[in-house]
Short mmCIF file of C-alpha atoms in Angstrom, two decimals:
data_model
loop_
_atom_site.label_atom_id
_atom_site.label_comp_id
_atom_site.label_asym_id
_atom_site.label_seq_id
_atom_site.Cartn_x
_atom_site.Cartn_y
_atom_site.Cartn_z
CA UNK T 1 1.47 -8.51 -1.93
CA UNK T 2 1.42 -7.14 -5.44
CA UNK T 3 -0.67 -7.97 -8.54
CA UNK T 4 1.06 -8.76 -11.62
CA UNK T 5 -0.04 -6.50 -14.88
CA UNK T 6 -3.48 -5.85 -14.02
CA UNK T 7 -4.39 -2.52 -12.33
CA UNK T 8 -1.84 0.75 -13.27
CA UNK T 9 -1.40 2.76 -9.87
CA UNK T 10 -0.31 6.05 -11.91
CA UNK T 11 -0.23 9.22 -10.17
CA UNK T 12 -0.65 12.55 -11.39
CA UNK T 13 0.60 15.48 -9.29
CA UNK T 14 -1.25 18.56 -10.13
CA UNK T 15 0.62 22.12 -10.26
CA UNK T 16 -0.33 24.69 -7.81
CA UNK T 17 0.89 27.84 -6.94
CA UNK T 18 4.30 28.54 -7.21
CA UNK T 19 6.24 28.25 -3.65
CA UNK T 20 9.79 29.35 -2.73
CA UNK T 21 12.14 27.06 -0.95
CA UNK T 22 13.68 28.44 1.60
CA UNK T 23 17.15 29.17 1.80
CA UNK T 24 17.06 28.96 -2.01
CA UNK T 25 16.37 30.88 -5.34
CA UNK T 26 14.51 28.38 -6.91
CA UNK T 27 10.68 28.38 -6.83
CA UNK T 28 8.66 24.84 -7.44
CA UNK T 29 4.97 24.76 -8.81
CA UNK T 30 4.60 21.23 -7.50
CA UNK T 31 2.19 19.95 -4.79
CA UNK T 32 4.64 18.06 -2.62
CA UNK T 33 3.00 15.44 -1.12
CA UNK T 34 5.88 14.53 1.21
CA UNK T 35 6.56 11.22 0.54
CA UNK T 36 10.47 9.73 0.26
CA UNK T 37 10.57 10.33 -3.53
CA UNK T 38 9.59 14.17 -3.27
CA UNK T 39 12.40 14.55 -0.83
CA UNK T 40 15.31 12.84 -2.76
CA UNK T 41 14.11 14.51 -6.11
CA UNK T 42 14.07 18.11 -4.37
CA UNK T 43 17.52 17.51 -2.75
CA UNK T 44 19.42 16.46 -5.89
CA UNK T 45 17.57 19.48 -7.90
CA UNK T 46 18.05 21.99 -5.81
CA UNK T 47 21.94 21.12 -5.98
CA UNK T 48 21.81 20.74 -9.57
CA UNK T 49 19.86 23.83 -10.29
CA UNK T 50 21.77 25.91 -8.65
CA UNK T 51 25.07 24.64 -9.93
CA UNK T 52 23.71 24.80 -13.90
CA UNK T 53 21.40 27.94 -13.83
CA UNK T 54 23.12 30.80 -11.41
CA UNK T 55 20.77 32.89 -9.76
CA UNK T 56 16.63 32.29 -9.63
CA UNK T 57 15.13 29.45 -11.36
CA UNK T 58 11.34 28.31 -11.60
CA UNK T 59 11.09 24.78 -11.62
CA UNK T 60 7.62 23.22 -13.10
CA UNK T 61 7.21 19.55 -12.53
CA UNK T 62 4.88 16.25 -12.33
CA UNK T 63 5.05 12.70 -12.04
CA UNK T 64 4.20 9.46 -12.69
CA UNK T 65 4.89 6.20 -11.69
CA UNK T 66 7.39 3.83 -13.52
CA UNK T 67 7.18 0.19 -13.63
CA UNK T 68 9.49 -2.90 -13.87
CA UNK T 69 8.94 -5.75 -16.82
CA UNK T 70 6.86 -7.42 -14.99
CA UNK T 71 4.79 -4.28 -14.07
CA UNK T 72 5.63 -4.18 -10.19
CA UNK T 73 5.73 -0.51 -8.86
CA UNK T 74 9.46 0.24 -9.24
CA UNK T 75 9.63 4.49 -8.63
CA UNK T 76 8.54 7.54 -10.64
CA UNK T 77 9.69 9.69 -13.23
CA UNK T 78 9.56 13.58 -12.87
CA UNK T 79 9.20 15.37 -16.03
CA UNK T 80 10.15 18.59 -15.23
CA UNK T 81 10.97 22.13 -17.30
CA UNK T 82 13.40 24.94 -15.89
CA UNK T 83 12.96 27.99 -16.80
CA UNK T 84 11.12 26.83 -19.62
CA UNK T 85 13.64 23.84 -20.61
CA UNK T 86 12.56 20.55 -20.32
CA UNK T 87 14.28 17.80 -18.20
CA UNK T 88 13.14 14.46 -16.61
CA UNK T 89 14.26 12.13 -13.69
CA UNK T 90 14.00 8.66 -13.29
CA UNK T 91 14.01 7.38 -9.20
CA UNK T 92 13.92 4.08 -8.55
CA UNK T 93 13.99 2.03 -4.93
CA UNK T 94 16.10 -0.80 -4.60
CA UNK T 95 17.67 -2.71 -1.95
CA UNK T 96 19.74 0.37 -0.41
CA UNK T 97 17.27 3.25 -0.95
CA UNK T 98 16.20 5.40 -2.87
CA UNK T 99 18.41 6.61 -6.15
CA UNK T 100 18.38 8.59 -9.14
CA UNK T 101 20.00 6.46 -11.92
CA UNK T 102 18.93 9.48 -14.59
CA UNK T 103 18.53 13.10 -14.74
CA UNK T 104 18.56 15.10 -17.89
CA UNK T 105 18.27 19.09 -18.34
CA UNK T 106 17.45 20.35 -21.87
CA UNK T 107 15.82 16.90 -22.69
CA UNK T 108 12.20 15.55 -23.13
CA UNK T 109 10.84 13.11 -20.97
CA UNK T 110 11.06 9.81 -22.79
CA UNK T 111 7.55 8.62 -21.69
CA UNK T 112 5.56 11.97 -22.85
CA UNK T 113 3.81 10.11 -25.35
CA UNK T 114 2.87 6.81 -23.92
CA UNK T 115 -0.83 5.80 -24.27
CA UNK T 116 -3.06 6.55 -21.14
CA UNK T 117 -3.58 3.03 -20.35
CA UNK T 118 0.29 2.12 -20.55
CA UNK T 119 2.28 1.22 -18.06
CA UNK T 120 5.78 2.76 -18.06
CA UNK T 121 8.08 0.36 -17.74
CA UNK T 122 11.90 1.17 -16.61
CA UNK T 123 13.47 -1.67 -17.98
CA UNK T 124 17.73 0.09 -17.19
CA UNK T 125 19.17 3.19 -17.94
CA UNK T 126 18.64 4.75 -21.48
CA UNK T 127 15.62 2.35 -21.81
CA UNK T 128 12.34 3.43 -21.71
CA UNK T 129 9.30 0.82 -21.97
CA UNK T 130 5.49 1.01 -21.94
CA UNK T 131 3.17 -1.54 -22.01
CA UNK T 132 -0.37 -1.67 -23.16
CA UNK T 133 -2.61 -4.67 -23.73
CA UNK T 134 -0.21 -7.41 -23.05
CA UNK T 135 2.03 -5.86 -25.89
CA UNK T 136 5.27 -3.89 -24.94
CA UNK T 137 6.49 -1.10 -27.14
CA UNK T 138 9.94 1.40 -27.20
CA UNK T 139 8.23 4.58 -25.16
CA UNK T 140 9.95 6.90 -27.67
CA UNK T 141 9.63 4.99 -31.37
CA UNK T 142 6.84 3.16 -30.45
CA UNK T 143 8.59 0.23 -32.51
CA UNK T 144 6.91 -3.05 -30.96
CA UNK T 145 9.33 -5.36 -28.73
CA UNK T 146 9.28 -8.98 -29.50
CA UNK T 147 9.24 -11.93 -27.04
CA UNK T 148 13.03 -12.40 -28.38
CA UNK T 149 14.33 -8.87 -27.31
CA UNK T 150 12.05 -8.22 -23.93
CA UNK T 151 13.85 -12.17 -23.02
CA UNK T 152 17.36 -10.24 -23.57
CA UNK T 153 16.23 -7.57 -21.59
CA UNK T 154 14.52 -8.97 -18.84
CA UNK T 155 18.11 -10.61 -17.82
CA UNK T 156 19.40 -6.86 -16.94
CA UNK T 157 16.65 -5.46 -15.87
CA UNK T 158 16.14 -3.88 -12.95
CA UNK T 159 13.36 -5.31 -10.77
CA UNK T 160 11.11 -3.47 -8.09
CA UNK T 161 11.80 -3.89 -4.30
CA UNK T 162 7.97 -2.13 -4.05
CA UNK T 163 5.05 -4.18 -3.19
CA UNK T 164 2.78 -1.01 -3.27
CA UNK T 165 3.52 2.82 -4.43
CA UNK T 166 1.20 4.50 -1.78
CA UNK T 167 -0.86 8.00 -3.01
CA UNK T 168 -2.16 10.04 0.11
CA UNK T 169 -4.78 11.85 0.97
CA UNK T 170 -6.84 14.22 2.76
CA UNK T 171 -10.81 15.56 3.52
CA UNK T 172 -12.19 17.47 6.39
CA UNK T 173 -15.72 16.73 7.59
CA UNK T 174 -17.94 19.50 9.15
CA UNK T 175 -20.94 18.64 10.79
CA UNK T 176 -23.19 19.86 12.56
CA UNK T 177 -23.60 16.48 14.67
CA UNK T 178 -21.92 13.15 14.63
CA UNK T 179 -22.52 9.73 16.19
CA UNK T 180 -20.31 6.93 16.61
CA UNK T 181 -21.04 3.24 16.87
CA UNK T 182 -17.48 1.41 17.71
CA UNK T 183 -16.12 -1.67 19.00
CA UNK T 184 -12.66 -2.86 19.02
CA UNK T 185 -11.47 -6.37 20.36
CA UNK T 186 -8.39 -4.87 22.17
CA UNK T 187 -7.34 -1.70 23.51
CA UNK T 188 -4.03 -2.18 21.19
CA UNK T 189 -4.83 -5.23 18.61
CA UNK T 190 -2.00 -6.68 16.86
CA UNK T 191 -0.46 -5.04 14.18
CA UNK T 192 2.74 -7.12 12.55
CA UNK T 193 4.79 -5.69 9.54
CA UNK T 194 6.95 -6.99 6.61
CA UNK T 195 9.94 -9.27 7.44
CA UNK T 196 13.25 -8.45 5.67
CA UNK T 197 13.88 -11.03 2.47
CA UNK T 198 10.11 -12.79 2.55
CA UNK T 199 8.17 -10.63 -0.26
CA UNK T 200 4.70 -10.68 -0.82
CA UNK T 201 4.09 -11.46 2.91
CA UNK T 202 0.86 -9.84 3.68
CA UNK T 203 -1.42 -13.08 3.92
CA UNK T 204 1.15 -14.67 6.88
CA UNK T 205 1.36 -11.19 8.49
CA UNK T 206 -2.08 -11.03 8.87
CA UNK T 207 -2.56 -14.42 10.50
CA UNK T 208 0.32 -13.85 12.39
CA UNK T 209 -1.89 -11.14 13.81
CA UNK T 210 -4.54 -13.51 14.41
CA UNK T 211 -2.74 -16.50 15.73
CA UNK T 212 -1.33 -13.67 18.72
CA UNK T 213 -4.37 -12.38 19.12
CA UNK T 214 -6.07 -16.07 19.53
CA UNK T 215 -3.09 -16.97 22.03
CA UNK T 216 -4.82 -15.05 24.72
CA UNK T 217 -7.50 -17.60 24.79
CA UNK T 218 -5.27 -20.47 23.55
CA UNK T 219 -2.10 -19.97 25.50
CA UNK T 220 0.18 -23.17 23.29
CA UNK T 221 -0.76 -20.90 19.97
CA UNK T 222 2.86 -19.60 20.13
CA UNK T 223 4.43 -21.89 23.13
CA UNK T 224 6.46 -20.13 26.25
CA UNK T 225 5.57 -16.43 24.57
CA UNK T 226 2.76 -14.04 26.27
CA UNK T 227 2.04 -11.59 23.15
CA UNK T 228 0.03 -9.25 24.96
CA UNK T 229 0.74 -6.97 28.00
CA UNK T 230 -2.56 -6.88 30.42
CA UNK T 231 -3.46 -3.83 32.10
CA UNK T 232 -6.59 -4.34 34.48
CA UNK T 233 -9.19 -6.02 31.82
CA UNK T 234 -8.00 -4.23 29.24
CA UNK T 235 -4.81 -6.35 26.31
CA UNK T 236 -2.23 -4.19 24.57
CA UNK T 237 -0.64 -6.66 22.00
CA UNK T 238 3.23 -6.65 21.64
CA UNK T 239 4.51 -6.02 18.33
CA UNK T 240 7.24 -7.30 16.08
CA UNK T 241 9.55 -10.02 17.95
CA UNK T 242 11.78 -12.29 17.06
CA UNK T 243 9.01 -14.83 18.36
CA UNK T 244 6.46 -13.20 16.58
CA UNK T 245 8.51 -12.89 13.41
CA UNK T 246 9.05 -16.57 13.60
CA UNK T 247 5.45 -17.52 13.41
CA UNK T 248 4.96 -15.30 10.17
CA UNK T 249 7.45 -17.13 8.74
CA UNK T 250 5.85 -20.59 9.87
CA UNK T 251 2.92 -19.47 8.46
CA UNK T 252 4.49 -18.35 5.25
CA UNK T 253 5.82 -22.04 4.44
CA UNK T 254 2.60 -23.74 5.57
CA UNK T 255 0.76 -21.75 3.11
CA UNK T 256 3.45 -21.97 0.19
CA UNK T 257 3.11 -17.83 -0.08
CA UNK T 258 5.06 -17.02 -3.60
CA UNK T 259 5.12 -20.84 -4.50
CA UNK T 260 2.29 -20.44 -7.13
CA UNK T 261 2.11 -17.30 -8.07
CA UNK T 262 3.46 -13.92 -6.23
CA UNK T 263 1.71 -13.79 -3.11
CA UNK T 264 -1.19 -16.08 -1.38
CA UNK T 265 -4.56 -17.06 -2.46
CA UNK T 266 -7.60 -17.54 0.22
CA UNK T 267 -7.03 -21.72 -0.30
CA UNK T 268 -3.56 -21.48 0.14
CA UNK T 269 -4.28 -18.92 3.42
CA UNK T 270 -6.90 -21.49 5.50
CA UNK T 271 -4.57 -24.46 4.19
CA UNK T 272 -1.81 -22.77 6.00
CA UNK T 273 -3.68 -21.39 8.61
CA UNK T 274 -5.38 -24.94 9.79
CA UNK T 275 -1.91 -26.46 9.20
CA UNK T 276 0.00 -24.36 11.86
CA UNK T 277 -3.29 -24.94 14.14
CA UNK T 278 -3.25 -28.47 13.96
CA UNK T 279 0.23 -28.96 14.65
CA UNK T 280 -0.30 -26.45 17.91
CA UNK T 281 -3.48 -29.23 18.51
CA UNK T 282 -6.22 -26.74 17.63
CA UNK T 283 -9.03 -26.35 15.33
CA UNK T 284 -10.51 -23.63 13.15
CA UNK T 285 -13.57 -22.36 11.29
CA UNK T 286 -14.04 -19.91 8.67
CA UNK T 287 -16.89 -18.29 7.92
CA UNK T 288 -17.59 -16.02 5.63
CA UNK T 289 -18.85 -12.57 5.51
CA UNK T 290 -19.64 -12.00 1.66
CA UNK T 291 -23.55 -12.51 0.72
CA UNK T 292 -23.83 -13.05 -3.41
CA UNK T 293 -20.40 -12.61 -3.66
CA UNK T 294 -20.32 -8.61 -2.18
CA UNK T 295 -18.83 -7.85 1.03
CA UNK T 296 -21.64 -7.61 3.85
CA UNK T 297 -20.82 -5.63 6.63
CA UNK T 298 -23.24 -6.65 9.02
CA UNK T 299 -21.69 -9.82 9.14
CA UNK T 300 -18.42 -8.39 9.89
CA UNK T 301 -20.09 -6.80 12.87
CA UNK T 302 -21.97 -9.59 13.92
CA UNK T 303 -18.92 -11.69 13.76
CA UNK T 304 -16.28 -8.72 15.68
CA UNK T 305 -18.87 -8.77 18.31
CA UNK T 306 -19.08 -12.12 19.22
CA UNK T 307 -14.93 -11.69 19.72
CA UNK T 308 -13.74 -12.72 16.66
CA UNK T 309 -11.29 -11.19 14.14
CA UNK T 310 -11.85 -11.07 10.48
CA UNK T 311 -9.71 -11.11 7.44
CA UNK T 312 -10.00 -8.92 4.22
CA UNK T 313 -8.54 -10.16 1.51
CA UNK T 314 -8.12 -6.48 -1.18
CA UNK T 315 -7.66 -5.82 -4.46
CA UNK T 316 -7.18 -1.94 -4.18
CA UNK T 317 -7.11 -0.28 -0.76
CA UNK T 318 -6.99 2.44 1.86
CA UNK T 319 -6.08 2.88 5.57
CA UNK T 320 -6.69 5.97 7.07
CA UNK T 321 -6.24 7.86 10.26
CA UNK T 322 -9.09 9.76 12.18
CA UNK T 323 -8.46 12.91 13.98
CA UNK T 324 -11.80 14.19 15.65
CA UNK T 325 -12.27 17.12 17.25
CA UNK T 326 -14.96 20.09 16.14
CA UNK T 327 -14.54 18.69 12.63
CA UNK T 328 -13.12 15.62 11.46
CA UNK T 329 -9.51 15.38 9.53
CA UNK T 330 -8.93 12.43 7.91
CA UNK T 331 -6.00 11.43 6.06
CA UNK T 332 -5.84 8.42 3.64
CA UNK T 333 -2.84 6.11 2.36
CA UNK T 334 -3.86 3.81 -0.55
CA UNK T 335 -2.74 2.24 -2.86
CA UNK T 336 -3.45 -0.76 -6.04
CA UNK T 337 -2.86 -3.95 -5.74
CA UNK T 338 -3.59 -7.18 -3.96
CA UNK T 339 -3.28 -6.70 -0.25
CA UNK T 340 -4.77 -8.79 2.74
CA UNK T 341 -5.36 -6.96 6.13
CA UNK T 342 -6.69 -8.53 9.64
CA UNK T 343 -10.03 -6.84 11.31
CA UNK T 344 -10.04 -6.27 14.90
CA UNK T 345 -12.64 -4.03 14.92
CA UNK T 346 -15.15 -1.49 13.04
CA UNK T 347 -16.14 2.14 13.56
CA UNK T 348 -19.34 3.61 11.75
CA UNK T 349 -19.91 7.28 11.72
CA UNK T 350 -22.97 8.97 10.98
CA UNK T 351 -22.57 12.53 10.35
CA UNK T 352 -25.37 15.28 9.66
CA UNK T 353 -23.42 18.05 8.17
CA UNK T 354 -23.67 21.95 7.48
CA UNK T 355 -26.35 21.56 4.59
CA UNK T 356 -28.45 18.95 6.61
CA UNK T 357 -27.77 15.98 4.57
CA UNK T 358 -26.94 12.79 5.75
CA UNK T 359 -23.73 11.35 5.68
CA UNK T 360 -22.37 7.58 7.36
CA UNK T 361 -18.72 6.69 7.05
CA UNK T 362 -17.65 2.47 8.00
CA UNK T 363 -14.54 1.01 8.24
CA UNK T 364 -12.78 -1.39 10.01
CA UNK T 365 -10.04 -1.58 12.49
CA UNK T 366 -6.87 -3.24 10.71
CA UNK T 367 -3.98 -4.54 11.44
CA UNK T 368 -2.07 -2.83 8.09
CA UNK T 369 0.78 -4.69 7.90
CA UNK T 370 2.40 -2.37 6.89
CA UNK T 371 5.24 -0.54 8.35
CA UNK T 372 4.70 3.15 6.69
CA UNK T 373 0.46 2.79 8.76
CA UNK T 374 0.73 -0.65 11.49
CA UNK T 375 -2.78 0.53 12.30
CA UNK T 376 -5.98 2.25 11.17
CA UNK T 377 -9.32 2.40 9.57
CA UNK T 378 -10.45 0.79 6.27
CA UNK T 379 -12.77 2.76 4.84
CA UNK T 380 -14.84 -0.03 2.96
CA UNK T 381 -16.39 2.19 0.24
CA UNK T 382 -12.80 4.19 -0.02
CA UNK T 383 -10.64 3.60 -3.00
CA UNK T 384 -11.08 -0.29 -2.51
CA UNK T 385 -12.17 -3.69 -4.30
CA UNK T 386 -12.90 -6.43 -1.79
CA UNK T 387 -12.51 -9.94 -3.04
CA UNK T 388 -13.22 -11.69 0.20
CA UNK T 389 -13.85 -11.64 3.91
CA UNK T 390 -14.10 -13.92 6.59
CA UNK T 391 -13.80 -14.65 10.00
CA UNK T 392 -11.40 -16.67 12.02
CA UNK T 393 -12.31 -18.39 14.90
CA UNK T 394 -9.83 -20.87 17.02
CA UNK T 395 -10.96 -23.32 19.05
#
């Protein structure tokens, strides 16, 4: 789900060495970092370059993130220079994509001067916002905008179809040994994603996760559905279904997601939770694993071992992916704002590396839910805030 006006998810891309496209003239110092954005902006450009400047042309360019009124992520703007002229794009996602509503060659970038604390809003095209302090101001005059004028605005506005804008990245680890202390509740734990038209869905996705992974033990948790395939004594949990999808959305009415505020709050999560419990004629129990107020990962531990899942309820947050082999690659998606994940497991990795220091990495085994990563690895000291955790336990 995503936080409204509190933490500014802007992202800098830092110029490297120039690189030439192939099958082009036109060389980019920009580190691409692959995601959907990149790829529109680079396909349009390259078009557009080529048509405008004939022959070779160096393209320079960065970006940062824009943001709608009410400062949900709603796509980037590249500032840009060719051959030493300045342009700008603005991309924005809505329902049908990914677009590019403005592009200007021979033009500064409207939000050049914003404050490094402001948000920079997108309110339509040909107006630029930023927001600082709870006050919003043009981007290019700086002129303040009053209550009166952002009201007239807000009713053309576009709005963000983003819960998160996701940053990635990477690190190596070479060591000279490595030990691994792991345990994982399934050999394929559940792992739901977002349902078309219910926003800020994270909280019900992750206790749809929990509900199918409690229905192996408690087979009327979703009536006449198996969620699991069983191979020998080893569970490989289905994903999405209609069924499955179904109990998300049960779960999003019993705990009034969105009817407060955007998203869920931990009441309105074990309200909802116990609701759809009781009506299946089952109890649960919570139980926490913060200890003066700070996450405490021991308890997380102690309560994945005794077979029960926990949930992790973010602020900021990462999921990674582990490739190990004589090193260790991983790569990280992350992102700000509020998200809630399900634990299935945790993996702690303590490495003595090439100098002979010490080094131990601990995460735990999520259900994402999240289409772009189902699955992965939350590093818990990674690029996160943790509000609260606890475990769920159905009896």
């Amino acid at each position: 789900m995503k936080k409204f006006c509190l933490i500014i998810a802007a992202i800098a891309i830092i110029l490297i060495a120039f690189s030439l496209e192939q099958g082009t003239n036109i060389a980019y110092a920009m580190n691409k970092n692959g995601d959907e954005y990149d790829k529109v902006f680079f396909e349009n450009v390259d078009k557009m370059v080529s048509d405008i400047y004939q022959g070779k042309a160096t393209v320079i360019a960065t970006k940062e993130v824009l943001y709608d009124i009410n400062c949900a992520p709603l796509g980037y703007v590249y500032d840009f220079t060719v051959n030493e002229e300045h342009g700008y794009a603005i991309l924005i996602k809505n329902n049908n994509g990914i677009e590019m509503p403005e592009v200007f060659f021979d033009a500064r970038c409207p939000y050049e001067n914003v404050v490094e604390n402001g948000y920079r809003i997108y309110a339509y095209n040909m107006l630029y916002l930023y927001k600082t302090n709870n006050d919003v101001f043009f981007a290019e005059s700086n002129e303040y905008v009053s209550s009166e004028e952002l009201s007239q605005i807000s009713k053309h506005a576009y709005y963000s179809a983003n819960e998160y804008v996701f940053s990635s990245s990477s690190e190596t680890i070479t060591f000279v040994s490595r030990q691994e202390n792991k345990k994982e509740l399934a050999v394929r734990y559940p792992a739901l994603i977002e349902i078309a038209n219910y926003s800020n869905a994270c909280a019900p996705i992750a206790a749809g996760g929990i509900i199918q992974y409690w229905d192996r033990f408690y087979e009327n948790l979703i009536p006449e559905y198996t969620p699991y395939t069983k191979i020998g004594n080893s569970y490989l949990y289905k994903e999405a279904s209609e069924t499955l999808n179904s109990v998300v959305i049960q779960l999003y009415n019993d705990m009034g997601t969105n009817s407060i505020r955007p998203g869920t709050s931990v009441m309105q999560f074990k309200t909802g939770v116990t609701a759809y419990c009781t009506k299946q004629g089952y109890s649960v129990n919570f139980n926490s694993c913060m200890t003066n107020e700070y996450f405490d990962y021991e308890k997380a531990k102690e309560k994945i071992d005794a077979g029960l899942p926990v949930v992790l309820f973010l602020d900021k947050f990462s999921v990674a992916n582990i490739n190990s082999g004589n090193d260790d690659a991983i790569s990280y998606l992350y992102a700000n704002g509020c998200h809630v994940m399900a634990g299935y497991g945790y993996k702690e990795i303590n490495y003595v590396l090439s100098n002979n220091s010490n080094r131990c990495d601990r995460y735990i085994s999520v259900g994402a839910g999240l289409s772009i990563r189902k699955r992965g690895y939350f590093n818990i000291n990674y690029n996160t805030q943790i509000d609260d955790v606890f475990s769920v336990s159905i009896s």
